[in-house]
Amino acid sequence: MDRRRRFAYATVLALMLCRPADLSAQPPGEIQEGQIVKRVLDAQDAGANLLDSNNWRPWQEGFIRDGETFVCDNGDDAQAQRGASQTVVLDQTTPEPIVATAWSKAENVGGSRNSDYALYLDLTYQDGTPLWGQVDTFHVGSHHWSKA
């Protein structure tokens, strides 16, 4: 692994269940692929926030919590991996889209832009089929708040 992030702040704003009124309509933001229509969703399309601020667990070496912000400081340890995680059970009876949004701010994050510094979702369907590693990466280096 490359020299990883020295210091990163993250605040997870929302993991939401979306309930669009009509997915058969074709509003702006839909992409046609042959017979398949995919709707591009953003947080404005989402329903209630399903995260519970009391249910955050450390991932690997964890985090320090400062209010609603999680601080992950690896110092000079290139092998350290830190993060915050939470499990949300949707228990949907009808499949509906999910919107997940996170914000992060960084100081001297090393390496390249990849899943090591990202909003990362592991999903399990009701039949037990997994869909692991759905990610949206953050920029490395130093930056103010950015969204994934």
N, CA, C and O atoms as a GROMACS GRO file, in nm:
protein
  592
    1MET      N    1   0.085  -0.118   0.000
    1MET     CA    2   0.000   0.000   0.000
    1MET      C    3   0.089   0.124   0.000
    1MET      O    4   0.192   0.127   0.067
    2ASP      N    5   0.047   0.225  -0.076
    2ASP     CA    6   0.117   0.353  -0.078
    2ASP      C    7   0.112   0.417   0.061
    2ASP      O    8   0.035   0.375   0.148
    3ARG      N    9   0.194   0.518   0.079
    3ARG     CA   10   0.184   0.597   0.203
    3ARG      C   11   0.043   0.655   0.206
    3ARG      O   12   0.006   0.734   0.119
    4ARG      N   13  -0.035   0.619   0.304
    4ARG     CA   14  -0.176   0.657   0.310
    4ARG      C   15  -0.194   0.791   0.377
    4ARG      O   16  -0.099   0.860   0.414
    5ARG      N   17  -0.317   0.825   0.390
    5ARG     CA   18  -0.354   0.955   0.440
    5ARG      C   19  -0.293   0.985   0.577
    5ARG      O   20  -0.293   0.901   0.667
    6ARG      N   21  -0.242   1.103   0.589
    6ARG     CA   22  -0.188   1.148   0.715
    6ARG      C   23  -0.302   1.195   0.805
    6ARG      O   24  -0.305   1.163   0.924
    7PHE      N   25  -0.393   1.270   0.750
    7PHE     CA   26  -0.498   1.330   0.831
    7PHE      C   27  -0.621   1.350   0.746
    7PHE      O   28  -0.614   1.413   0.640
    8ALA      N   29  -0.731   1.299   0.788
    8ALA     CA   30  -0.854   1.318   0.712
    8ALA      C   31  -0.969   1.338   0.810
    8ALA      O   32  -0.976   1.273   0.914
    9TYR      N   33  -1.058   1.427   0.774
    9TYR     CA   34  -1.179   1.449   0.851
    9TYR      C   35  -1.294   1.399   0.764
    9TYR      O   36  -1.291   1.414   0.642
   10ALA      N   37  -1.391   1.343   0.824
   10ALA     CA   38  -1.508   1.304   0.746
   10ALA      C   39  -1.632   1.322   0.828
   10ALA      O   40  -1.634   1.297   0.949
   11THR      N   41  -1.734   1.366   0.764
   11THR     CA   42  -1.864   1.368   0.829
   11THR      C   43  -1.962   1.307   0.731
   11THR      O   44  -1.977   1.354   0.618
   12VAL      N   45  -2.028   1.203   0.774
   12VAL     CA   46  -2.124   1.136   0.688
   12VAL      C   47  -2.257   1.204   0.711
   12VAL      O   48  -2.310   1.204   0.822
   13LEU      N   49  -2.309   1.263   0.606
   13LEU     CA   50  -2.431   1.340   0.619
   13LEU      C   51  -2.556   1.256   0.604
   13LEU      O   52  -2.654   1.278   0.676
   14ALA      N   53  -2.555   1.162   0.513
   14ALA     CA   54  -2.680   1.091   0.495
   14ALA      C   55  -2.665   0.962   0.417
   14ALA      O   56  -2.593   0.957   0.317
   15LEU      N   57  -2.731   0.859   0.464
   15LEU     CA   58  -2.756   0.739   0.386
   15LEU      C   59  -2.907   0.729   0.385
   15LEU      O   60  -2.968   0.710   0.489
   16MET      N   61  -2.968   0.742   0.268
   16MET     CA   62  -3.111   0.763   0.263
   16MET      C   63  -3.180   0.664   0.172
   16MET      O   64  -3.124   0.619   0.072
   17LEU      N   65  -3.299   0.632   0.207
   17LEU     CA   66  -3.386   0.553   0.122
   17LEU      C   67  -3.463   0.649   0.034
   17LEU      O   68  -3.531   0.739   0.084
   18CYS      N   69  -3.453   0.630  -0.096
   18CYS     CA   70  -3.524   0.720  -0.188
   18CYS      C   71  -3.660   0.661  -0.221
   18CYS      O   72  -3.674   0.539  -0.237
   19ARG      N   73  -3.756   0.745  -0.231
   19ARG     CA   74  -3.889   0.703  -0.272
   19ARG      C   75  -3.938   0.796  -0.384
   19ARG      O   76  -4.029   0.876  -0.363
   20PRO      N   77  -3.876   0.787  -0.503
   20PRO     CA   78  -3.922   0.872  -0.613
   20PRO      C   79  -4.067   0.840  -0.647
   20PRO      O   80  -4.107   0.723  -0.642
   21ALA      N   81  -4.144   0.940  -0.680
   21ALA     CA   82  -4.286   0.922  -0.707
   21ALA      C   83  -4.310   0.834  -0.829
   21ALA      O   84  -4.401   0.751  -0.828
   22ASP      N   85  -4.230   0.851  -0.934
   22ASP     CA   86  -4.256   0.776  -1.057
   22ASP      C   87  -4.126   0.755  -1.131
   22ASP      O   88  -4.076   0.845  -1.198
   23LEU      N   89  -4.069   0.636  -1.120
   23LEU     CA   90  -3.944   0.606  -1.190
   23LEU      C   91  -3.967   0.580  -1.339
   23LEU      O   92  -3.870   0.576  -1.415
   24SER      N   93  -4.093   0.563  -1.382
   24SER     CA   94  -4.117   0.539  -1.524
   24SER      C   95  -4.112   0.669  -1.604
   24SER      O   96  -4.092   0.666  -1.725
   25ALA      N   97  -4.130   0.782  -1.538
   25ALA     CA   98  -4.116   0.911  -1.606
   25ALA      C   99  -3.971   0.932  -1.643
   25ALA      O  100  -3.883   0.865  -1.589
   26GLN      N  101  -3.943   1.025  -1.734
   26GLN     CA  102  -3.807   1.048  -1.777
   26GLN      C  103  -3.766   1.192  -1.750
   26GLN      O  104  -3.755   1.272  -1.843
   27PRO      N  105  -3.744   1.227  -1.623
   27PRO     CA  106  -3.700   1.363  -1.592
   27PRO      C  107  -3.555   1.382  -1.635
   27PRO      O  108  -3.488   1.284  -1.668
   28PRO      N  109  -3.507   1.507  -1.636
   28PRO     CA  110  -3.366   1.528  -1.664
   28PRO      C  111  -3.284   1.447  -1.564
   28PRO      O  112  -3.323   1.434  -1.448
   29GLY      N  113  -3.174   1.393  -1.608
   29GLY     CA  114  -3.092   1.311  -1.520
   29GLY      C  115  -3.108   1.163  -1.547
   29GLY      O  116  -3.040   1.081  -1.485
   30GLU      N  117  -3.198   1.125  -1.639
   30GLU     CA  118  -3.210   0.985  -1.675
   30GLU      C  119  -3.118   0.955  -1.792
   30GLU      O  120  -3.096   1.040  -1.879
   31ILE      N  121  -3.066   0.834  -1.793
   31ILE     CA  122  -2.975   0.790  -1.897
   31ILE      C  123  -3.038   0.670  -1.965
   31ILE      O  124  -3.073   0.573  -1.899
   32GLN      N  125  -3.054   0.675  -2.097
   32GLN     CA  126  -3.109   0.564  -2.173
   32GLN      C  127  -2.995   0.473  -2.219
   32GLN      O  128  -2.898   0.519  -2.279
   33GLU      N  129  -3.008   0.343  -2.190
   33GLU     CA  130  -2.910   0.245  -2.238
   33GLU      C  131  -2.989   0.131  -2.300
   33GLU      O  132  -3.031   0.039  -2.230
   34GLY      N  133  -3.009   0.136  -2.432
   34GLY     CA  134  -3.090   0.034  -2.498
   34GLY      C  135  -3.230   0.037  -2.442
   34GLY      O  136  -3.296   0.140  -2.447
   35GLN      N  137  -3.277  -0.075  -2.388
   35GLN     CA  138  -3.409  -0.084  -2.328
   35GLN      C  139  -3.407  -0.050  -2.179
   35GLN      O  140  -3.513  -0.042  -2.117
   36ILE      N  141  -3.290  -0.029  -2.120
   36ILE     CA  142  -3.278  -0.004  -1.977
   36ILE      C  143  -3.272   0.147  -1.952
   36ILE      O  144  -3.196   0.217  -2.018
   37VAL      N  145  -3.351   0.195  -1.859
   37VAL     CA  146  -3.348   0.335  -1.820
   37VAL      C  147  -3.291   0.343  -1.679
   37VAL      O  148  -3.343   0.281  -1.587
   38LYS      N  149  -3.184   0.419  -1.664
   38LYS     CA  150  -3.125   0.439  -1.532
   38LYS      C  151  -3.150   0.583  -1.490
   38LYS      O  152  -3.129   0.675  -1.569
   39ARG      N  153  -3.194   0.603  -1.369
   39ARG     CA  154  -3.217   0.738  -1.319
   39ARG      C  155  -3.099   0.778  -1.233
   39ARG      O  156  -3.060   0.706  -1.142
   40VAL      N  157  -3.041   0.893  -1.261
   40VAL     CA  158  -2.930   0.946  -1.183
   40VAL      C  159  -2.991   1.018  -1.063
   40VAL      O  160  -3.068   1.112  -1.078
   41LEU      N  161  -2.954   0.973  -0.943
   41LEU     CA  162  -3.011   1.028  -0.821
   41LEU      C  163  -2.909   1.110  -0.744
   41LEU      O  164  -2.789   1.086  -0.755
   42ASP      N  165  -2.956   1.205  -0.668
   42ASP     CA  166  -2.874   1.284  -0.578
   42ASP      C  167  -2.951   1.299  -0.448
   42ASP      O  168  -3.067   1.258  -0.439
   43ALA      N  169  -2.887   1.357  -0.347
   43ALA     CA  170  -2.949   1.370  -0.215
   43ALA      C  171  -3.084   1.440  -0.220
   43ALA      O  172  -3.170   1.413  -0.136
   44GLN      N  173  -3.105   1.530  -0.316
   44GLN     CA  174  -3.232   1.601  -0.324
   44GLN      C  175  -3.347   1.506  -0.357
   44GLN      O  176  -3.463   1.538  -0.333
   45ASP      N  177  -3.315   1.387  -0.413
   45ASP     CA  178  -3.417   1.288  -0.446
   45ASP      C  179  -3.450   1.198  -0.328
   45ASP      O  180  -3.540   1.114  -0.337
   46ALA      N  181  -3.379   1.213  -0.218
   46ALA     CA  182  -3.384   1.115  -0.111
   46ALA      C  183  -3.494   1.140  -0.010
   46ALA      O  184  -3.550   1.249   0.000
   47GLY      N  185  -3.522   1.035   0.064
   47GLY     CA  186  -3.618   1.041   0.173
   47GLY      C  187  -3.547   1.067   0.304
   47GLY      O  188  -3.448   1.141   0.309
   48ALA      N  189  -3.597   1.007   0.409
   48ALA     CA  190  -3.545   1.030   0.544
   48ALA      C  191  -3.405   0.972   0.561
   48ALA      O  192  -3.371   0.870   0.500
   49ASN      N  193  -3.324   1.038   0.644
   49ASN     CA  194  -3.191   0.990   0.678
   49ASN      C  195  -3.205   0.867   0.767
   49ASN      O  196  -3.269   0.874   0.872
   50LEU      N  197  -3.147   0.756   0.727
   50LEU     CA  198  -3.160   0.631   0.801
   50LEU      C  199  -3.044   0.604   0.895
   50LEU      O  200  -3.042   0.502   0.963
   51LEU      N  201  -2.947   0.694   0.900
   51LEU     CA  202  -2.834   0.675   0.990
   51LEU      C  203  -2.873   0.715   1.132
   51LEU      O  204  -2.953   0.806   1.153
   52ASP      N  205  -2.815   0.646   1.230
   52ASP     CA  206  -2.836   0.676   1.371
   52ASP      C  207  -2.703   0.724   1.427
   52ASP      O  208  -2.606   0.648   1.428
   53SER      N  209  -2.698   0.847   1.475
   53SER     CA  210  -2.571   0.905   1.521
   53SER      C  211  -2.510   0.827   1.637
   53SER      O  212  -2.391   0.845   1.666
   54ASN      N  213  -2.586   0.742   1.703
   54ASN     CA  214  -2.533   0.662   1.813
   54ASN      C  215  -2.482   0.524   1.770
   54ASN      O  216  -2.431   0.449   1.854
   55ASN      N  217  -2.496   0.489   1.642
   55ASN     CA  218  -2.459   0.355   1.596
   55ASN      C  219  -2.328   0.348   1.517
   55ASN      O  220  -2.303   0.246   1.452
   56TRP      N  221  -2.246   0.452   1.520
   56TRP     CA  222  -2.120   0.448   1.447
   56TRP      C  223  -2.022   0.355   1.518
   56TRP      O  224  -2.008   0.359   1.640
   57ARG      N  225  -1.955   0.271   1.439
   57ARG     CA  226  -1.853   0.180   1.489
   57ARG      C  227  -1.721   0.213   1.422
   57ARG      O  228  -1.719   0.263   1.309
   58PRO      N  229  -1.610   0.184   1.491
   58PRO     CA  230  -1.480   0.205   1.427
   58PRO      C  231  -1.456   0.100   1.319
   58PRO      O  232  -1.493  -0.016   1.334
   59TRP      N  233  -1.396   0.144   1.210
   59TRP     CA  234  -1.347   0.051   1.109
   59TRP      C  235  -1.196   0.046   1.124
   59TRP      O  236  -1.131   0.150   1.129
   60GLN      N  237  -1.140  -0.074   1.132
   60GLN     CA  238  -0.998  -0.096   1.159
   60GLN      C  239  -0.957  -0.020   1.286
   60GLN      O  240  -1.008  -0.050   1.394
   61GLU      N  241  -0.868   0.078   1.274
   61GLU     CA  242  -0.819   0.150   1.392
   61GLU      C  243  -0.909   0.264   1.436
   61GLU      O  244  -0.879   0.336   1.531
   62GLY      N  245  -1.020   0.281   1.366
   62GLY     CA  246  -1.125   0.371   1.412
   62GLY      C  247  -1.102   0.518   1.388
   62GLY      O  248  -1.035   0.558   1.293
   63PHE      N  249  -1.160   0.598   1.475
   63PHE     CA  250  -1.168   0.743   1.457
   63PHE      C  251  -1.180   0.809   1.592
   63PHE      O  252  -1.204   0.743   1.694
   64ILE      N  253  -1.161   0.938   1.593
   64ILE     CA  254  -1.192   1.022   1.709
   64ILE      C  255  -1.312   1.105   1.668
   64ILE      O  256  -1.313   1.165   1.561
   65ARG      N  257  -1.411   1.110   1.752
   65ARG     CA  258  -1.533   1.183   1.717
   65ARG      C  259  -1.530   1.322   1.779
   65ARG      O  260  -1.502   1.339   1.897
   66ASP      N  261  -1.560   1.420   1.695
   66ASP     CA  262  -1.569   1.559   1.738
   66ASP      C  263  -1.706   1.609   1.696
   66ASP      O  264  -1.721   1.663   1.587
   67GLY      N  265  -1.806   1.592   1.781
   67GLY     CA  266  -1.944   1.623   1.744
   67GLY      C  267  -1.992   1.526   1.639
   67GLY      O  268  -1.991   1.405   1.661
   68GLU      N  269  -2.034   1.577   1.524
   68GLU     CA  270  -2.078   1.493   1.412
   68GLU      C  271  -1.966   1.467   1.312
   68GLU      O  272  -1.990   1.412   1.205
   69THR      N  273  -1.843   1.506   1.346
   69THR     CA  274  -1.728   1.489   1.257
   69THR      C  275  -1.640   1.378   1.311
   69THR      O  276  -1.618   1.368   1.432
   70PHE      N  277  -1.588   1.294   1.221
   70PHE     CA  278  -1.497   1.186   1.256
   70PHE      C  279  -1.357   1.225   1.209
   70PHE      O  280  -1.339   1.260   1.093
   71VAL      N  281  -1.259   1.219   1.298
   71VAL     CA  282  -1.121   1.253   1.264
   71VAL      C  283  -1.041   1.124   1.259
   71VAL      O  284  -1.039   1.046   1.354
   72CYS      N  285  -0.975   1.102   1.145
   72CYS     CA  286  -0.892   0.984   1.124
   72CYS      C  287  -0.750   1.032   1.096
   72CYS      O  288  -0.720   1.074   0.985
   73ASP      N  289  -0.663   1.026   1.198
   73ASP     CA  290  -0.527   1.076   1.186
   73ASP      C  291  -0.430   0.960   1.194
   73ASP      O  292  -0.412   0.900   1.300
   74ASN      N  293  -0.368   0.927   1.082
   74ASN     CA  294  -0.271   0.817   1.076
   74ASN      C  295  -0.130   0.862   1.110
   74ASN      O  296  -0.040   0.778   1.115
   75GLY      N  297  -0.109   0.991   1.132
   75GLY     CA  298   0.026   1.039   1.161
   75GLY      C  299   0.123   0.994   1.055
   75GLY      O  300   0.098   1.012   0.936
   76ASP      N  301   0.234   0.934   1.095
   76ASP     CA  302   0.335   0.885   1.001
   76ASP      C  303   0.322   0.735   0.974
   76ASP      O  304   0.410   0.677   0.911
   77ASP      N  305   0.216   0.672   1.022
   77ASP     CA  306   0.197   0.528   1.006
   77ASP      C  307   0.134   0.499   0.870
   77ASP      O  308   0.012   0.513   0.853
   78ALA      N  309   0.214   0.457   0.774
   78ALA     CA  310   0.166   0.431   0.638
   78ALA      C  311   0.076   0.309   0.630
   78ALA      O  312   0.004   0.292   0.532
   79GLN      N  313   0.078   0.222   0.731
   79GLN     CA  314  -0.004   0.101   0.730
   79GLN      C  315  -0.139   0.119   0.799
   79GLN      O  316  -0.227   0.034   0.786
   80ALA      N  317  -0.157   0.229   0.872
   80ALA     CA  318  -0.281   0.250   0.948
   80ALA      C  319  -0.400   0.267   0.855
   80ALA      O  320  -0.392   0.332   0.751
   81GLN      N  321  -0.509   0.208   0.895
   81GLN     CA  322  -0.636   0.224   0.823
   81GLN      C  323  -0.741   0.261   0.927
   81GLN      O  324  -0.759   0.191   1.026
   82ARG      N  325  -0.810   0.370   0.902
   82ARG     CA  326  -0.909   0.419   0.998
   82ARG      C  327  -1.038   0.456   0.926
   82ARG      O  328  -1.038   0.493   0.808
   83GLY      N  329  -1.147   0.447   0.997
   83GLY     CA  330  -1.273   0.488   0.940
   83GLY      C  331  -1.388   0.470   1.037
   83GLY      O  332  -1.370   0.422   1.149
   84ALA      N  333  -1.506   0.508   0.992
   84ALA     CA  334  -1.629   0.493   1.068
   84ALA      C  335  -1.726   0.412   0.983
   84ALA      O  336  -1.733   0.429   0.862
   85SER      N  337  -1.801   0.323   1.048
   85SER     CA  338  -1.896   0.242   0.972
   85SER      C  339  -2.027   0.229   1.048
   85SER      O  340  -2.034   0.248   1.170
   86GLN      N  341  -2.130   0.198   0.973
   86GLN     CA  342  -2.262   0.178   1.031
   86GLN      C  343  -2.340   0.084   0.941
   86GLN      O  344  -2.332   0.093   0.818
   87THR      N  345  -2.414  -0.007   1.001
   87THR     CA  346  -2.500  -0.098   0.926
   87THR      C  347  -2.643  -0.046   0.932
   87THR      O  348  -2.694  -0.011   1.038
   88VAL      N  349  -2.706  -0.041   0.816
   88VAL     CA  350  -2.846   0.002   0.806
   88VAL      C  351  -2.922  -0.112   0.739
   88VAL      O  352  -2.887  -0.154   0.629
   89VAL      N  353  -3.027  -0.160   0.805
   89VAL     CA  354  -3.112  -0.263   0.747
   89VAL      C  355  -3.232  -0.193   0.685
   89VAL      O  356  -3.312  -0.131   0.755
   90LEU      N  357  -3.245  -0.205   0.553
   90LEU     CA  358  -3.355  -0.139   0.483
   90LEU      C  359  -3.483  -0.221   0.490
   90LEU      O  360  -3.592  -0.166   0.507
   91ASP      N  361  -3.470  -0.352   0.476
   91ASP     CA  362  -3.585  -0.443   0.480
   91ASP      C  363  -3.696  -0.397   0.387
   91ASP      O  364  -3.813  -0.390   0.427
   92GLN      N  365  -3.659  -0.366   0.264
   92GLN     CA  366  -3.755  -0.318   0.165
   92GLN      C  367  -3.844  -0.432   0.116
   92GLN      O  368  -3.797  -0.544   0.100
   93THR      N  369  -3.971  -0.403   0.093
   93THR     CA  370  -4.059  -0.502   0.030
   93THR      C  371  -4.061  -0.481  -0.121
   93THR      O  372  -4.091  -0.574  -0.197
   94THR      N  373  -4.030  -0.359  -0.165
   94THR     CA  374  -4.018  -0.326  -0.306
   94THR      C  375  -3.881  -0.261  -0.326
   94THR      O  376  -3.848  -0.168  -0.252
   95PRO      N  377  -3.801  -0.307  -0.421
   95PRO     CA  378  -3.669  -0.247  -0.442
   95PRO      C  379  -3.680  -0.098  -0.476
   95PRO      O  380  -3.757  -0.060  -0.564
   96GLU      N  381  -3.603  -0.017  -0.406
   96GLU     CA  382  -3.599   0.126  -0.431
   96GLU      C  383  -3.455   0.173  -0.426
   96GLU      O  384  -3.372   0.111  -0.359
   97PRO      N  385  -3.421   0.282  -0.497
   97PRO     CA  386  -3.284   0.332  -0.499
   97PRO      C  387  -3.237   0.378  -0.361
   97PRO      O  388  -3.318   0.413  -0.275
   98ILE      N  389  -3.107   0.378  -0.343
   98ILE     CA  390  -3.043   0.427  -0.221
   98ILE      C  391  -2.953   0.543  -0.261
   98ILE      O  392  -2.885   0.536  -0.363
   99VAL      N  393  -2.952   0.649  -0.181
   99VAL     CA  394  -2.860   0.760  -0.201
   99VAL      C  395  -2.772   0.768  -0.077
   99VAL      O  396  -2.824   0.779   0.034
  100ALA      N  397  -2.642   0.763  -0.094
  100ALA     CA  398  -2.548   0.778   0.017
  100ALA      C  399  -2.460   0.899  -0.013
  100ALA      O  400  -2.412   0.914  -0.125
  101THR      N  401  -2.440   0.984   0.087
  101THR     CA  402  -2.360   1.105   0.070
  101THR      C  403  -2.265   1.119   0.188
  101THR      O  404  -2.304   1.100   0.302
  102ALA      N  405  -2.141   1.154   0.159
  102ALA     CA  406  -2.043   1.182   0.265
  102ALA      C  407  -1.960   1.302   0.223
  102ALA      O  408  -1.942   1.328   0.104
  103TRP      N  409  -1.911   1.377   0.323
  103TRP     CA  410  -1.823   1.491   0.300
  103TRP      C  411  -1.692   1.463   0.370
  103TRP      O  412  -1.691   1.405   0.478
  104SER      N  413  -1.580   1.504   0.310
  104SER     CA  414  -1.450   1.484   0.372
  104SER      C  415  -1.359   1.604   0.346
  104SER      O  416  -1.368   1.670   0.243
  105LYS      N  417  -1.273   1.629   0.442
  105LYS     CA  418  -1.172   1.735   0.435
  105LYS      C  419  -1.040   1.667   0.468
  105LYS      O  420  -1.036   1.581   0.556
  106ALA      N  421  -0.931   1.704   0.400
  106ALA     CA  422  -0.806   1.630   0.419
  106ALA      C  423  -0.685   1.721   0.430
  106ALA      O  424  -0.682   1.832   0.376
  107GLU      N  425  -0.584   1.672   0.501
  107GLU     CA  426  -0.453   1.735   0.509
  107GLU      C  427  -0.348   1.627   0.479
  107GLU      O  428  -0.336   1.530   0.552
  108ASN      N  429  -0.275   1.646   0.371
  108ASN     CA  430  -0.164   1.558   0.334
  108ASN      C  431  -0.202   1.412   0.318
  108ASN      O  432  -0.131   1.324   0.365
  109VAL      N  433  -0.314   1.385   0.252
  109VAL     CA  434  -0.353   1.247   0.224
  109VAL      C  435  -0.263   1.196   0.112
  109VAL      O  436  -0.258   1.254   0.004
  110GLY      N  437  -0.192   1.087   0.138
  110GLY     CA  438  -0.099   1.032   0.039
  110GLY      C  439  -0.165   0.928  -0.050
  110GLY      O  440  -0.282   0.896  -0.033
  111GLY      N  441  -0.088   0.877  -0.144
  111GLY     CA  442  -0.137   0.773  -0.233
  111GLY      C  443  -0.212   0.831  -0.351
  111GLY      O  444  -0.200   0.949  -0.384
  112SER      N  445  -0.291   0.743  -0.415
  112SER     CA  446  -0.368   0.785  -0.531
  112SER      C  447  -0.516   0.780  -0.497
  112SER      O  448  -0.557   0.722  -0.396
  113ARG      N  449  -0.597   0.841  -0.583
  113ARG     CA  450  -0.741   0.843  -0.561
  113ARG      C  451  -0.795   0.703  -0.587
  113ARG      O  452  -0.801   0.657  -0.701
  114ASN      N  453  -0.836   0.635  -0.477
  114ASN     CA  454  -0.890   0.500  -0.488
  114ASN      C  455  -0.981   0.470  -0.369
  114ASN      O  456  -1.012   0.560  -0.291
  115SER      N  457  -1.022   0.346  -0.355
  115SER     CA  458  -1.118   0.310  -0.250
  115SER      C  459  -1.062   0.315  -0.109
  115SER      O  460  -1.135   0.294  -0.013
  116ASP      N  461  -0.931   0.343  -0.095
  116ASP     CA  462  -0.874   0.358   0.039
  116ASP      C  463  -0.920   0.486   0.107
  116ASP      O  464  -0.914   0.497   0.229
  117TYR      N  465  -0.966   0.582   0.030
  117TYR     CA  466  -1.014   0.710   0.085
  117TYR      C  467  -1.143   0.741   0.012
  117TYR      O  468  -1.142   0.809  -0.091
  118ALA      N  469  -1.255   0.691   0.065
  118ALA     CA  470  -1.378   0.695  -0.012
  118ALA      C  471  -1.500   0.673   0.076
  118ALA      O  472  -1.490   0.627   0.190
  119LEU      N  473  -1.615   0.706   0.021
  119LEU     CA  474  -1.743   0.658   0.072
  119LEU      C  475  -1.756   0.518   0.016
  119LEU      O  476  -1.748   0.499  -0.105
  120TYR      N  477  -1.775   0.420   0.101
  120TYR     CA  478  -1.768   0.280   0.063
  120TYR      C  479  -1.893   0.208   0.114
  120TYR      O  480  -1.923   0.212   0.233
  121LEU      N  481  -1.965   0.143   0.024
  121LEU     CA  482  -2.085   0.068   0.063
  121LEU      C  483  -2.070  -0.079   0.027
  121LEU      O  484  -2.032  -0.113  -0.085
  122ASP      N  485  -2.100  -0.164   0.123
  122ASP     CA  486  -2.117  -0.307   0.099
  122ASP      C  487  -2.265  -0.335   0.115
  122ASP      O  488  -2.323  -0.306   0.220
  123LEU      N  489  -2.326  -0.392   0.014
  123LEU     CA  490  -2.470  -0.417   0.016
  123LEU      C  491  -2.496  -0.567   0.014
  123LEU      O  492  -2.420  -0.643  -0.046
  124THR      N  493  -2.603  -0.610   0.080
  124THR     CA  494  -2.647  -0.748   0.076
  124THR      C  495  -2.796  -0.748   0.046
  124THR      O  496  -2.876  -0.688   0.119
  125TYR      N  497  -2.833  -0.815  -0.064
  125TYR     CA  498  -2.973  -0.824  -0.099
  125TYR      C  499  -3.045  -0.920  -0.006
  125TYR      O  500  -2.980  -0.999   0.064
  126GLN      N  501  -3.178  -0.916  -0.004
  126GLN     CA  502  -3.255  -1.000   0.087
  126GLN      C  503  -3.232  -1.149   0.062
  126GLN      O  504  -3.248  -1.229   0.154
  127ASP      N  505  -3.196  -1.188  -0.060
  127ASP     CA  506  -3.170  -1.329  -0.087
  127ASP      C  507  -3.028  -1.369  -0.049
  127ASP      O  508  -2.988  -1.483  -0.072
  128GLY      N  509  -2.952  -1.276   0.011
  128GLY     CA  510  -2.815  -1.305   0.055
  128GLY      C  511  -2.708  -1.274  -0.047
  128GLY      O  512  -2.589  -1.285  -0.015
  129THR      N  513  -2.745  -1.235  -0.168
  129THR     CA  514  -2.648  -1.200  -0.271
  129THR      C  515  -2.576  -1.071  -0.233
  129THR      O  516  -2.641  -0.969  -0.207
  130PRO      N  517  -2.442  -1.073  -0.230
  130PRO     CA  518  -2.368  -0.951  -0.195
  130PRO      C  519  -2.338  -0.863  -0.317
  130PRO      O  520  -2.327  -0.913  -0.429
  131LEU      N  521  -2.326  -0.736  -0.293
  131LEU     CA  522  -2.276  -0.639  -0.390
  131LEU      C  523  -2.176  -0.553  -0.313
  131LEU      O  524  -2.212  -0.449  -0.258
  132TRP      N  525  -2.052  -0.598  -0.310
  132TRP     CA  526  -1.949  -0.533  -0.228
  132TRP      C  527  -1.882  -0.419  -0.303
  132TRP      O  528  -1.879  -0.415  -0.426
  133GLY      N  529  -1.827  -0.328  -0.227
  133GLY     CA  530  -1.736  -0.228  -0.279
  133GLY      C  531  -1.794  -0.125  -0.373
  133GLY      O  532  -1.733  -0.092  -0.474
  134GLN      N  533  -1.912  -0.073  -0.341
  134GLN     CA  534  -1.967   0.038  -0.418
  134GLN      C  535  -1.904   0.165  -0.360
  134GLN      O  536  -1.932   0.201  -0.246
  135VAL      N  537  -1.821   0.232  -0.437
  135VAL     CA  538  -1.743   0.343  -0.383
  135VAL      C  539  -1.757   0.471  -0.465
  135VAL      O  540  -1.786   0.468  -0.585
  136ASP      N  541  -1.735   0.582  -0.397
  136ASP     CA  542  -1.712   0.710  -0.461
  136ASP      C  543  -1.592   0.767  -0.387
  136ASP      O  544  -1.597   0.790  -0.266
  137THR      N  545  -1.485   0.791  -0.459
  137THR     CA  546  -1.358   0.828  -0.397
  137THR      C  547  -1.347   0.979  -0.374
  137THR      O  548  -1.412   1.060  -0.440
  138PHE      N  549  -1.263   1.013  -0.276
  138PHE     CA  550  -1.228   1.152  -0.250
  138PHE      C  551  -1.092   1.183  -0.312
  138PHE      O  552  -1.013   1.091  -0.336
  139HIS      N  553  -1.065   1.310  -0.338
  139HIS     CA  554  -0.934   1.352  -0.385
  139HIS      C  555  -0.832   1.336  -0.272
  139HIS      O  556  -0.866   1.355  -0.155
  140VAL      N  557  -0.710   1.301  -0.307
  140VAL     CA  558  -0.602   1.292  -0.209
  140VAL      C  559  -0.533   1.429  -0.198
  140VAL      O  560  -0.572   1.524  -0.266
  141GLY      N  561  -0.431   1.438  -0.113
  141GLY     CA  562  -0.361   1.565  -0.093
  141GLY      C  563  -0.427   1.641   0.020
  141GLY      O  564  -0.470   1.582   0.119
  142SER      N  565  -0.435   1.771   0.006
  142SER     CA  566  -0.501   1.857   0.104
  142SER      C  567  -0.615   1.931   0.034
  142SER      O  568  -0.595   1.988  -0.073
  143HIS      N  569  -0.732   1.929   0.094
  143HIS     CA  570  -0.846   1.998   0.035
  143HIS      C  571  -0.948   2.031   0.142
  143HIS      O  572  -0.951   1.970   0.249
  144HIS      N  573  -1.030   2.131   0.112
  144HIS     CA  574  -1.141   2.167   0.199
  144HIS      C  575  -1.250   2.063   0.180
  144HIS      O  576  -1.227   1.963   0.112
  145TRP      N  577  -1.366   2.082   0.235
  145TRP     CA  578  -1.474   1.983   0.229
  145TRP      C  579  -1.512   1.949   0.084
  145TRP      O  580  -1.537   2.038   0.003
  146SER      N  581  -1.515   1.821   0.054
  146SER     CA  582  -1.561   1.773  -0.076
  146SER      C  583  -1.660   1.659  -0.055
  146SER      O  584  -1.657   1.589   0.046
  147LYS      N  585  -1.746   1.642  -0.152
  147LYS     CA  586  -1.859   1.548  -0.140
  147LYS      C  587  -1.836   1.422  -0.223
  147LYS      O  588  -1.785   1.427  -0.335
  148ALA      N  589  -1.876   1.310  -0.166
  148ALA     CA  590  -1.883   1.184  -0.241
  148ALA      C  591  -2.024   1.130  -0.223
  148ALA      O  592  -2.056   1.024  -0.276
   0.00000   0.00000   0.00000
